[in-house]
Structures are given as C-alpha cells and as structure tokens.
Amino acid sequence: MKFLNFFLKKGIKMNDIKSIIERMKQAYNVKTNKELAEKLGTSLSNIDNWKKRNNIPDKYLLLTSQMNGVEYNWLLTGEGEMYKQTENRVQKARELLNNIENNHKTDVINVPFYEDIYASAGAGAYNEELTPTQKLTFSENFLRNMLNIIDFAGLHIITAVGDSMQPTIFDGDKLFVLPLKDHNINDGGVYVISTPFGVLVKRVYIYPVEQKIILHSDNPDIKDEVLEGEIMEKVKFIGRVVGILRNRI
C-alpha cells in the first residue's frame, strides 16, 4: 500500500472506489466491470469486493497506469492530466507486475502435494514418502469460494484409495488436509487418521465416556470400525479433510 500511503500523506483527497473503478474502465476503454476484470486478469467478484472493502490492491492500479499510459494520481483522484508520456509502457508494466507478484503473492497459494502418500478409504495404506513431491498452485479465490477453505497454514494434498467412503470420497480423489489445531475434533467430521492398521480417511465419532472412537464409512456396505482400549493410545489424528478434487464426471 506504499503508493496509496504516499498520496494520503500528501493530503490528496481520493474519490470513492466506484469513481476509481470508472476511471480504470475509461483507461482500458471498456464499459462494464466484467470487461475490466478480463483486462486485469481477475474476476468480477473480486472487483465487487473492492467496493465492499473500499480498497483496490495496488497492483491493479499500477497495472492500469502503466499499461495505458495514464497518470497514477489521475486514477486515484481524477485530478490533473489523464495521460503521461511513456516509452515501452507494455514492457514496463510487465516488469512492474512481476515485481509486485514476487513481493505480494497474496492471490496465489502453493499447496504441497504428497503424491506417494495415501489415505485409505478401505483396508489401510501405509505412508512411504514424507517429502512433498511437488507444490500445486491454486488461486486463493478458488480455494475460498469453490472449496470453502479459509485457512491455509499447513494445508497439503494426499490421495485417497479404496471405496469405503463413497459417495463422499472416491478412489483416486485428491484430499485437501488441514492439520488439527489445539486437538479440536468436530464430531462427524472427515479426518485422516494414523492407526496401527495404516493411514485411514474416515468420518469420526468420539465417545469420551465410553473411551472409544467410531470410524464411520459413508459406504453403507462397509461396517464401522471401533477403536478402544490400548489401541486408542496408538491413534493419531493427522488432519481434517477440508476439500476434495475429483478427476471424473
């Protein structure tokens, strides 16, 4: 926000966000917010959020200024000359945007993918590899709006095998797993659990009075598993399944 802070310190009064968006559309010679979103490489809902939050990220203002040769001060205030004299403005805009993206990667989330780790929705599968094979890049908006994931700390992806959790989870589904915080377990939530039988993905019900855990399979043909007694000490909750990607129709 250093550019906005600069103008605020100078005492320049900014018009409201809607007016700034209108000037951005004028700079790109478009009429609708949808067209503006396409020019900026963002979503229409993102622009709507600018108006709700009364804030436009610097990178979009800078990109608009550099790509169209318009004065930054004019974008913010509507005052002064609209256009400025620039050379190679497209190249400069690309360099500027790259610098911003390198320093502020708030719109992109890199999620570790453990390709060789499997959570069984069946008989149990043991982990073989503890190092992420690769990091998969997702739009933060996609994770929030499509998968309802709002916490990214420790988020990682593993693969489900087996059919005991169908129709919720199918064999081969990619599971977004979020590590537990403060050992909070939601009764009826779907969790990845390390047991003496392997790493499982099951719906969990806890009975503290009876000192037992029920591992429920969503597949009606599969019986529930009961963990109790000494085996309880060997059970570890790895994390909660907060999202699923499926490569099938």
XYZ file of N, CA and C in Angstrom:
747
model
N 0.810 -1.193 0.000
C 0.000 0.000 0.000
C 0.854 1.257 0.000
N 2.122 1.158 -0.339
C 3.014 2.306 -0.228
C 2.597 3.438 -1.149
N 2.036 3.140 -2.321
C 1.634 4.185 -3.247
C 0.418 4.939 -2.709
N -0.556 4.217 -2.168
C -1.717 4.865 -1.584
C -1.314 5.716 -0.390
N -0.430 5.188 0.445
C 0.027 5.928 1.611
C 0.725 7.212 1.204
N 1.463 7.161 0.096
C 2.168 8.338 -0.388
C 1.190 9.464 -0.682
N 0.119 9.129 -1.394
C -0.852 10.151 -1.754
C -1.637 10.639 -0.545
N -1.905 9.755 0.387
C -2.628 10.169 1.581
C -1.788 11.124 2.415
N -0.479 10.836 2.506
C 0.411 11.712 3.261
C 0.504 13.092 2.612
N 0.380 13.126 1.296
C 0.446 14.392 0.584
C -0.861 15.189 0.735
N -1.869 14.569 1.338
C -3.118 15.273 1.552
C -4.031 15.293 0.350
N -3.767 14.445 -0.626
C -4.609 14.378 -1.807
C -5.858 13.583 -1.464
N -7.005 14.162 -1.723
C -8.269 13.507 -1.390
C -8.670 12.553 -2.502
N -8.836 11.270 -2.174
C -9.249 10.278 -3.153
C -10.765 10.251 -3.270
N -11.236 10.097 -4.477
C -12.658 9.875 -4.682
C -13.011 8.476 -4.215
N -14.296 8.140 -4.204
C -14.685 6.819 -3.742
C -14.236 5.747 -4.732
N -14.285 4.503 -4.266
C -13.787 3.377 -5.041
C -14.525 3.238 -6.365
N -15.840 3.499 -6.355
C -16.602 3.380 -7.593
C -16.073 4.327 -8.660
N -15.693 5.543 -8.258
C -15.169 6.513 -9.215
C -13.829 6.059 -9.775
N -13.009 5.466 -8.904
C -11.710 4.974 -9.361
C -11.907 3.849 -10.365
N -12.848 2.956 -10.072
C -13.136 1.852 -10.997
C -13.618 2.402 -12.342
N -14.429 3.459 -12.310
C -14.904 4.064 -13.558
C -13.741 4.627 -14.364
N -12.754 5.223 -13.679
C -11.591 5.759 -14.396
C -10.718 4.628 -14.935
N -10.667 3.508 -14.204
C -9.924 2.356 -14.711
C -10.569 1.832 -15.990
N -11.920 1.797 -16.021
C -12.614 1.366 -17.235
C -12.378 2.352 -18.370
N -12.320 3.647 -18.030
C -12.039 4.664 -19.043
C -10.645 4.471 -19.620
N -9.687 4.135 -18.748
C -8.311 3.939 -19.209
C -8.220 2.757 -20.164
N -8.983 1.683 -19.882
C -8.970 0.495 -20.736
C -9.982 0.582 -21.885
N -10.759 1.666 -21.897
C -11.766 1.860 -22.942
C -12.784 0.719 -22.954
N -13.270 0.362 -21.763
C -14.310 -0.650 -21.626
C -15.469 -0.037 -20.840
N -16.632 -0.672 -20.907
C -17.823 -0.098 -20.292
C -18.313 -0.850 -19.057
N -17.985 -2.126 -18.945
C -18.531 -2.924 -17.843
C -17.434 -3.415 -16.916
N -17.833 -3.737 -15.683
C -16.887 -4.295 -14.719
C -16.360 -5.648 -15.176
N -17.201 -6.402 -15.885
C -16.773 -7.702 -16.397
C -15.632 -7.546 -17.394
N -15.769 -6.554 -18.289
C -14.702 -6.312 -19.265
C -13.434 -5.850 -18.563
N -13.593 -5.025 -17.530
C -12.428 -4.562 -16.772
C -11.729 -5.733 -16.097
N -12.522 -6.641 -15.518
C -11.941 -7.818 -14.857
C -11.116 -8.639 -15.838
N -11.610 -8.788 -17.065
C -10.882 -9.552 -18.081
C -9.565 -8.861 -18.435
N -9.595 -7.540 -18.514
C -8.372 -6.793 -18.833
C -7.335 -6.932 -17.722
N -7.810 -6.979 -16.487
C -6.901 -7.043 -15.334
C -6.501 -8.470 -14.972
N -7.150 -9.454 -15.617
C -6.845 -10.840 -15.292
C -7.355 -11.250 -13.932
N -8.489 -10.688 -13.528
C -9.080 -11.049 -12.243
C -10.551 -11.404 -12.469
N -11.318 -11.534 -11.394
C -12.717 -11.945 -11.507
C -13.649 -10.773 -11.228
N -14.875 -10.893 -11.715
C -15.878 -9.862 -11.459
C -16.182 -9.767 -9.967
N -16.220 -10.900 -9.288
C -16.483 -10.892 -7.840
C -15.377 -10.180 -7.076
N -14.149 -10.242 -7.608
C -13.034 -9.552 -6.966
C -13.259 -8.046 -7.013
N -13.717 -7.553 -8.159
C -14.000 -6.123 -8.286
C -15.135 -5.721 -7.348
N -16.157 -6.565 -7.233
C -17.245 -6.288 -6.293
C -16.725 -6.188 -4.858
N -15.733 -7.030 -4.534
C -15.151 -6.999 -3.189
C -14.381 -5.708 -2.931
N -13.788 -5.140 -3.993
C -13.087 -3.852 -3.811
C -14.056 -2.812 -3.275
N -15.268 -2.796 -3.844
C -16.249 -1.795 -3.422
C -16.732 -2.071 -1.993
N -16.870 -3.334 -1.647
C -17.316 -3.668 -0.296
C -16.253 -3.316 0.740
N -14.983 -3.561 0.379
C -13.888 -3.319 1.326
C -13.356 -1.890 1.234
N -13.838 -1.147 0.230
C -13.359 0.210 -0.006
C -11.849 0.239 -0.202
N -11.360 -0.711 -0.980
C -9.916 -0.819 -1.196
C -9.646 -1.542 -2.512
N -8.705 -0.995 -3.290
C -8.257 -1.636 -4.522
C -6.781 -1.975 -4.357
N -6.374 -3.241 -4.539
C -4.953 -3.588 -4.410
C -4.077 -2.756 -5.342
N -2.919 -2.356 -4.833
C -2.004 -1.504 -5.594
C -1.691 -2.052 -6.971
N -1.530 -3.382 -7.054
C -1.035 -3.945 -8.309
C -1.968 -3.673 -9.475
N -3.291 -3.606 -9.214
C -4.234 -3.365 -10.300
C -4.220 -1.897 -10.740
N -4.004 -1.007 -9.770
C -3.878 0.408 -10.116
C -2.594 0.660 -10.903
N -1.521 0.050 -10.437
C -0.233 0.210 -11.126
C -0.284 -0.376 -12.534
N -0.915 -1.524 -12.655
C -1.024 -2.163 -13.959
C -1.837 -1.292 -14.913
N -2.945 -0.758 -14.427
C -3.777 0.109 -15.257
C -3.009 1.345 -15.706
N -2.265 1.936 -14.771
C -1.487 3.127 -15.093
C -0.431 2.848 -16.146
N 0.323 1.787 -15.945
C 1.447 1.502 -16.834
C 0.989 0.967 -18.187
N -0.034 0.126 -18.196
C -0.474 -0.474 -19.452
C -1.135 0.541 -20.374
N -1.734 1.577 -19.789
C -2.500 2.515 -20.599
C -1.891 3.911 -20.647
N -0.752 4.068 -19.966
C -0.067 5.354 -20.006
C -0.831 6.469 -19.327
N -1.608 6.132 -18.286
C -2.355 7.171 -17.573
C -1.659 7.485 -16.252
N -1.864 8.706 -15.788
C -1.234 9.136 -14.557
C -1.850 8.434 -13.348
N -0.996 7.981 -12.449
C -1.457 7.298 -11.243
C -2.318 8.229 -10.393
N -1.890 9.487 -10.275
C -2.639 10.462 -9.492
C -4.031 10.682 -10.082
N -4.131 10.682 -11.410
C -5.435 10.852 -12.051
C -6.355 9.677 -11.731
N -5.793 8.443 -11.736
C -6.599 7.271 -11.390
C -7.192 7.400 -9.996
N -6.386 7.876 -9.055
C -6.846 7.940 -7.667
C -7.799 9.092 -7.414
N -7.537 10.256 -8.033
C -8.263 11.467 -7.666
C -9.110 12.053 -8.785
N -8.797 11.712 -10.034
C -9.486 12.340 -11.159
C -8.945 13.710 -11.477
N -7.887 14.130 -10.774
C -7.299 15.455 -10.960
C -6.072 15.384 -11.847
N -5.779 16.474 -12.524
C -4.589 16.552 -13.352
C -4.792 15.907 -14.706
N -3.679 15.744 -15.430
C -3.714 15.149 -16.764
C -3.976 13.649 -16.678
N -4.765 13.160 -17.627
C -5.057 11.725 -17.648
C -3.855 10.943 -18.175
N -3.286 11.409 -19.282
C -2.229 10.630 -19.927
C -0.843 11.178 -19.609
N 0.148 10.284 -19.645
C 1.543 10.665 -19.479
C 2.334 10.121 -20.648
N 3.493 10.681 -20.858
C 4.369 10.237 -21.931
C 5.260 9.109 -21.412
N 5.135 7.941 -22.015
C 5.967 6.809 -21.606
C 6.511 6.102 -22.825
N 7.607 5.420 -22.629
C 8.196 4.597 -23.682
C 8.198 3.151 -23.212
N 7.859 2.279 -24.156
C 7.847 0.845 -23.845
C 6.970 0.553 -22.618
N 5.790 1.184 -22.568
C 4.979 1.061 -21.365
C 4.477 -0.359 -21.130
N 4.259 -1.135 -22.190
C 3.807 -2.506 -22.001
C 4.881 -3.327 -21.305
N 6.130 -3.179 -21.762
C 7.232 -3.914 -21.156
C 7.429 -3.492 -19.708
N 7.327 -2.187 -19.459
C 7.498 -1.691 -18.092
C 6.396 -2.217 -17.178
N 5.186 -2.274 -17.729
C 4.072 -2.781 -16.923
C 4.287 -4.238 -16.548
N 4.786 -5.019 -17.498
C 5.047 -6.437 -17.202
C 6.108 -6.582 -16.117
N 7.165 -5.796 -16.222
C 8.218 -5.864 -15.213
C 7.693 -5.438 -13.849
N 6.879 -4.371 -13.848
C 6.332 -3.881 -12.598
C 5.413 -4.910 -11.961
N 4.558 -5.518 -12.779
C 3.629 -6.520 -12.261
C 4.371 -7.729 -11.726
N 5.440 -8.149 -12.417
C 6.234 -9.280 -11.946
C 6.854 -8.987 -10.594
N 7.338 -7.744 -10.412
C 7.939 -7.365 -9.132
C 6.913 -7.385 -8.017
N 5.699 -6.887 -8.346
C 4.640 -6.876 -7.337
C 4.249 -8.290 -6.959
N 4.105 -9.169 -7.975
C 3.696 -10.550 -7.721
C 4.743 -11.295 -6.912
N 6.011 -10.993 -7.161
C 7.084 -11.666 -6.424
C 7.103 -11.256 -4.962
N 6.686 -10.000 -4.688
C 6.729 -9.492 -3.324
C 5.421 -9.684 -2.574
N 4.314 -9.839 -3.326
C 2.997 -9.937 -2.699
C 2.221 -11.069 -3.341
N 2.495 -12.275 -2.953
C 1.829 -13.429 -3.537
C 0.574 -13.779 -2.747
N -0.280 -12.772 -2.529
C -1.468 -12.994 -1.716
C -2.589 -13.657 -2.504
N -2.506 -13.624 -3.838
C -3.593 -14.165 -4.634
C -3.358 -15.615 -5.030
N -2.162 -16.136 -4.713
C -1.802 -17.491 -5.125
C -1.360 -18.288 -3.906
N -1.848 -19.513 -3.803
C -1.484 -20.393 -2.693
C -0.789 -21.629 -3.265
N 0.417 -21.913 -2.799
C 1.142 -23.114 -3.190
C 0.909 -24.201 -2.141
N 0.266 -25.277 -2.563
C -0.114 -26.344 -1.627
C 0.757 -27.571 -1.883
N 1.501 -28.054 -0.865
C 2.319 -29.261 -1.041
C 1.461 -30.472 -1.385
N 1.908 -31.227 -2.385
C 1.209 -32.446 -2.801
C 2.103 -33.643 -2.521
N 1.667 -34.520 -1.610
C 2.398 -35.731 -1.278
C 1.872 -36.846 -2.179
N 2.461 -36.936 -3.351
C 1.955 -37.849 -4.369
C 2.036 -39.312 -3.947
N 3.012 -39.627 -3.096
C 3.224 -41.024 -2.710
C 2.658 -41.349 -1.332
N 1.840 -40.468 -0.803
C 1.172 -40.740 0.470
C -0.308 -40.971 0.195
N -0.829 -42.043 0.766
C -2.222 -42.414 0.517
C -2.959 -42.560 1.837
N -4.188 -42.049 1.864
C -5.082 -42.293 2.987
C -6.143 -43.259 2.493
N -6.282 -44.349 3.187
C -7.167 -45.394 2.701
C -8.608 -45.155 3.111
N -9.489 -45.264 2.119
C -10.926 -45.309 2.385
C -11.360 -46.766 2.264
N -10.437 -47.656 2.636
C -10.695 -49.080 2.543
C -9.958 -49.807 3.645
N -8.993 -50.638 3.274
C -8.356 -51.523 4.242
C -7.154 -50.926 4.949
N -6.649 -49.777 4.499
C -5.496 -49.186 5.161
C -4.270 -49.167 4.284
N -3.631 -48.008 4.176
C -2.434 -47.868 3.345
C -1.373 -47.116 4.130
N -0.163 -47.655 4.140
C 0.903 -47.040 4.916
C 1.639 -45.982 4.105
N 2.101 -44.947 4.833
C 2.892 -43.908 4.184
C 4.265 -44.434 3.822
N 4.736 -44.080 2.638
C 6.061 -44.489 2.191
C 6.990 -43.296 2.075
N 6.442 -42.112 1.799
C 7.253 -40.938 1.499
C 6.728 -39.749 2.290
N 7.606 -39.029 2.972
C 7.183 -37.920 3.805
C 7.592 -36.572 3.236
N 8.137 -36.554 2.047
C 8.543 -35.317 1.398
C 7.579 -35.002 0.270
N 7.065 -33.750 0.207
C 6.125 -33.431 -0.874
C 6.763 -33.611 -2.242
N 6.033 -34.261 -3.142
C 6.527 -34.493 -4.491
C 6.620 -33.189 -5.266
N 5.630 -32.329 -5.063
C 5.588 -31.049 -5.756
C 4.638 -30.134 -5.020
N 4.619 -28.870 -5.430
C 3.665 -27.913 -4.897
C 2.712 -27.513 -6.013
N 1.426 -27.622 -5.732
C 0.402 -27.272 -6.706
C -0.098 -25.866 -6.415
N -0.214 -25.058 -7.455
C -0.596 -23.658 -7.303
C -2.086 -23.480 -7.554
N -2.750 -22.805 -6.605
C -4.173 -22.544 -6.717
C -4.449 -21.064 -6.475
N -5.484 -20.564 -7.117
C -5.971 -19.229 -6.822
C -6.578 -19.228 -5.423
N -6.252 -18.208 -4.657
C -6.829 -18.106 -3.319
C -8.348 -18.018 -3.396
N -8.851 -17.310 -4.419
C -10.303 -17.202 -4.592
C -10.926 -18.562 -4.849
N -10.238 -19.412 -5.635
C -10.759 -20.747 -5.912
C -10.858 -21.558 -4.626
N -9.812 -21.534 -3.823
C -9.821 -22.317 -2.587
C -10.893 -21.821 -1.621
N -11.063 -20.513 -1.559
C -12.043 -19.945 -0.634
C -13.480 -20.143 -1.125
N -13.709 -19.802 -2.392
C -15.080 -19.757 -2.888
C -15.602 -21.093 -3.399
N -14.729 -21.913 -3.991
C -15.171 -23.178 -4.565
C -15.049 -24.339 -3.582
N -13.991 -24.331 -2.764
C -13.777 -25.441 -1.832
C -14.043 -25.042 -0.386
N -14.364 -23.754 -0.156
C -14.669 -23.264 1.194
C -13.511 -23.447 2.165
N -12.290 -23.356 1.653
C -11.108 -23.440 2.500
C -10.684 -22.021 2.861
N -10.634 -21.705 4.147
C -10.294 -20.349 4.564
C -8.988 -20.292 5.351
N -8.455 -21.430 5.716
C -7.200 -21.485 6.467
C -6.194 -22.282 5.647
N -5.018 -21.694 5.388
C -4.054 -22.337 4.517
C -2.792 -22.812 5.246
N -2.693 -22.545 6.555
C -1.495 -22.909 7.300
C -1.383 -24.425 7.428
N -0.361 -24.990 6.821
C -0.151 -26.439 6.893
C -0.989 -27.234 5.919
N -1.781 -26.563 5.095
C -2.645 -27.257 4.133
C -1.797 -28.079 3.168
N -2.202 -29.330 2.929
C -1.476 -30.183 1.986
C -2.457 -31.151 1.312
N -1.965 -31.825 0.283
C -2.820 -32.706 -0.521
C -2.252 -34.116 -0.520
N -3.133 -35.106 -0.312
C -2.769 -36.511 -0.453
C -3.846 -37.193 -1.299
N -3.654 -38.469 -1.577
C -4.578 -39.193 -2.444
C -5.355 -40.240 -1.644
N -6.640 -40.347 -1.919
C -7.471 -41.366 -1.269
C -7.479 -42.636 -2.105
N -7.476 -43.782 -1.430
C -7.608 -45.065 -2.113
C -8.714 -45.870 -1.423
N -9.417 -46.671 -2.198
C -10.471 -47.505 -1.635
C -11.849 -46.903 -1.861
N -12.885 -47.652 -1.446
C -14.257 -47.255 -1.741
C -15.147 -47.138 -0.514
N -14.571 -47.229 0.680
C -15.424 -47.269 1.867
C -16.065 -45.925 2.195
N -15.559 -44.833 1.603
C -16.136 -43.519 1.890
C -17.011 -43.010 0.756
N -17.280 -43.852 -0.229
C -18.210 -43.447 -1.289
C -19.625 -43.307 -0.703
N -20.418 -42.320 -1.145
C -20.181 -41.437 -2.292
C -19.477 -40.130 -1.945
N -19.003 -39.983 -0.690
C -18.328 -38.740 -0.320
C -16.947 -38.650 -0.945
N -16.187 -39.733 -0.840
C -14.815 -39.772 -1.365
C -14.667 -41.013 -2.226
N -14.114 -40.831 -3.427
C -13.892 -41.937 -4.350
C -12.407 -42.269 -4.444
N -12.139 -43.469 -4.883
C -10.760 -43.910 -5.097
C -10.057 -42.951 -6.065
N -8.900 -42.438 -5.664
C -8.150 -41.524 -6.520
C -8.419 -40.059 -6.271
N -9.412 -39.745 -5.446
C -9.685 -38.343 -5.137
C -8.478 -37.703 -4.445
N -8.276 -36.430 -4.714
C -7.222 -35.658 -4.048
C -7.851 -34.951 -2.845
N -7.273 -35.181 -1.677
C -7.827 -34.647 -0.432
C -6.997 -33.468 0.058
N -7.661 -32.358 0.308
C -7.017 -31.217 0.961
C -7.110 -31.447 2.465
N -5.959 -31.569 3.110
C -5.922 -31.907 4.536
C -5.333 -30.740 5.325
N -6.036 -30.339 6.388
C -5.576 -29.253 7.244
C -5.233 -29.819 8.616
N -3.983 -29.622 9.079
C -3.597 -30.165 10.390
C -4.502 -29.656 11.508
N -4.670 -30.474 12.533
C -5.510 -30.087 13.658
C -4.849 -28.984 14.468
N -5.685 -28.111 15.012
C -5.215 -27.061 15.897
C -5.852 -27.244 17.262
N -5.019 -27.277 18.288
C -5.494 -27.437 19.664
C -6.292 -28.717 19.855
N -6.031 -29.715 18.978
C -6.672 -31.026 19.094
C -8.194 -30.934 19.037
N -8.707 -29.915 18.358
C -10.156 -29.786 18.209
C -10.656 -30.738 17.128
N -11.575 -31.604 17.502
C -12.132 -32.578 16.561
C -13.639 -32.392 16.519
N -14.150 -32.132 15.324
C -15.592 -31.979 15.154
C -16.237 -33.354 15.000
N -17.143 -33.647 15.879
C -17.828 -34.935 15.819
C -18.567 -35.058 14.490
N -18.297 -36.124 13.754
C -18.918 -36.319 12.455
C -18.110 -35.753 11.306
N -16.961 -35.138 11.596
C -16.090 -34.619 10.548
C -15.293 -35.735 9.899
N -14.746 -35.448 8.702
C -13.933 -36.445 7.988
C -12.465 -36.139 8.252
N -11.742 -37.146 8.739
C -10.363 -36.946 9.165
C -9.432 -37.999 8.559
N -8.171 -37.614 8.458
C -7.112 -38.557 8.115
C -6.472 -38.981 9.427
N -6.460 -40.287 9.661
C -6.013 -40.818 10.953
C -4.934 -41.864 10.739
N -3.885 -41.766 11.532
C -2.848 -42.799 11.528
C -3.186 -43.819 12.609
N -3.321 -45.090 12.209
C -3.662 -46.168 13.131
C -2.666 -47.315 12.942
N -2.685 -48.274 13.851
C -1.817 -49.449 13.650
C -2.140 -50.201 12.361
N -3.301 -49.939 11.775
C -3.694 -50.631 10.552
C -3.328 -49.845 9.295
N -2.811 -48.641 9.486
C -2.455 -47.816 8.343
C -3.035 -46.426 8.472
N -2.882 -45.641 7.429
C -3.418 -44.279 7.391
C -4.792 -44.334 6.737
N -5.807 -43.949 7.487
C -7.190 -44.070 7.032
C -7.832 -42.698 6.874
N -8.842 -42.626 6.030
C -9.708 -41.443 5.970
C -11.114 -41.920 6.285
N -11.673 -41.398 7.374
C -12.974 -41.858 7.855
C -13.735 -40.698 8.491
N -15.030 -40.882 8.598
C -15.848 -39.956 9.372
C -15.755 -40.391 10.839
N -15.478 -39.433 11.707
C -15.108 -39.779 13.083
C -16.195 -39.364 14.073
N -16.515 -40.298 14.962
C -17.414 -40.018 16.082
C -16.695 -40.433 17.358
N -16.646 -39.525 18.320
C -15.898 -39.765 19.555
C -16.867 -39.920 20.722
N -16.622 -40.957 21.522
C -17.426 -41.224 22.710
C -16.495 -41.185 23.921
N -16.315 -39.986 24.527
C -15.344 -39.846 25.620
C -15.702 -40.651 26.867
N -17.004 -40.774 27.149
C -17.407 -41.528 28.346
C -17.056 -43.000 28.186
N -17.380 -43.550 27.015
C -17.075 -44.958 26.745
C -15.612 -45.158 26.362
N -14.887 -44.018 26.154
C -13.479 -44.060 25.754
C -13.289 -44.904 24.491
N -14.017 -44.486 23.459
C -13.867 -45.181 22.190
C -14.103 -44.209 21.033
N -13.589 -44.590 19.884
C -13.755 -43.809 18.665
C -14.402 -44.698 17.615
N -15.419 -44.164 16.958
C -16.063 -44.874 15.861
C -15.555 -44.289 14.547
N -14.986 -45.140 13.708
C -14.576 -44.738 12.363
C -15.675 -45.172 11.416
N -16.444 -44.191 10.986
C -17.628 -44.482 10.172
C -17.304 -44.408 8.686
N -17.779 -45.390 7.932
C -17.646 -45.407 6.483
C -18.953 -44.954 5.863
N -18.874 -43.962 4.933
C -20.099 -43.464 4.305
C -20.718 -44.496 3.363
N -19.911 -45.431 2.907
C -20.427 -46.512 2.083
C -21.275 -47.433 2.967
N -22.580 -47.568 2.695
C -23.457 -48.357 3.570
C -23.115 -49.843 3.607
N -22.320 -50.294 2.643
C -21.958 -51.715 2.617
C -20.762 -52.034 3.511
N -20.140 -50.992 4.059
C -18.942 -51.184 4.892
C -19.295 -50.938 6.353
N -18.913 -51.856 7.209
C -19.194 -51.721 8.633
C -18.260 -50.704 9.282
N -18.764 -50.055 10.329
C -17.950 -49.122 11.098
C -16.853 -49.875 11.846
N -15.780 -49.138 12.142
C -14.686 -49.703 12.939
C -14.680 -49.035 14.304
N -14.446 -49.806 15.327
C -14.429 -49.289 16.694
C -13.007 -49.351 17.233
N -12.496 -48.205 17.680
C -11.175 -48.152 18.290
C -11.346 -47.896 19.777
N -10.801 -48.772 20.601
C -10.911 -48.608 22.048
C -9.781 -49.357 22.744
N -9.677 -49.132 24.046
C -8.639 -49.810 24.815
C -7.244 -49.303 24.494
N -6.259 -50.199 24.500
C -4.863 -49.821 24.287
C -4.614 -49.229 22.908
N -5.424 -49.626 21.948
C -5.214 -49.150 20.577
C -5.463 -47.645 20.464
N -6.250 -47.099 21.428
C -6.532 -45.666 21.411
C -5.248 -44.852 21.537
N -4.270 -45.362 22.289
C -3.019 -44.650 22.504
C -2.153 -44.627 21.255
N -2.460 -45.494 20.305
C -1.658 -45.582 19.094
C -2.310 -44.862 17.907
N -3.425 -44.181 18.182
C -4.144 -43.466 17.122
C -3.708 -42.010 17.109
N -3.400 -41.499 15.919
C -3.003 -40.098 15.774
C -3.838 -39.446 14.668
N -4.454 -38.326 14.995
C -5.213 -37.564 14.007
C -4.253 -36.664 13.233
N -4.120 -36.940 11.946
C -3.205 -36.160 11.104
C -3.823 -34.833 10.716
N -5.087 -34.839 10.335
C -5.738 -33.594 9.952
C -7.148 -33.832 9.464
N -7.858 -32.732 9.263
C -9.242 -32.786 8.789
C -9.289 -32.581 7.282
N -10.130 -33.337 6.597
C -10.317 -33.172 5.160
C -11.230 -31.963 4.948
N -10.679 -30.913 4.308
C -11.429 -29.672 4.140
C -11.827 -29.425 2.689
N -11.371 -30.288 1.785
C -11.741 -30.125 0.389
C -11.354 -31.360 -0.426
N -12.015 -31.538 -1.556
C -11.785 -32.712 -2.404
C -11.738 -32.266 -3.858
N -10.750 -32.797 -4.605
C -10.702 -32.623 -6.050
C -10.886 -33.987 -6.695
N -11.758 -34.035 -7.711
C -12.079 -35.323 -8.337
C -11.893 -35.207 -9.842
N -11.121 -36.126 -10.405
C -10.845 -36.100 -11.833
C -11.793 -37.049 -12.570
N -13.099 -36.805 -12.379
C -14.094 -37.612 -13.094
C -15.405 -36.854 -13.101
N -16.305 -37.252 -13.985
C -17.625 -36.634 -14.064
C -18.616 -37.479 -13.260
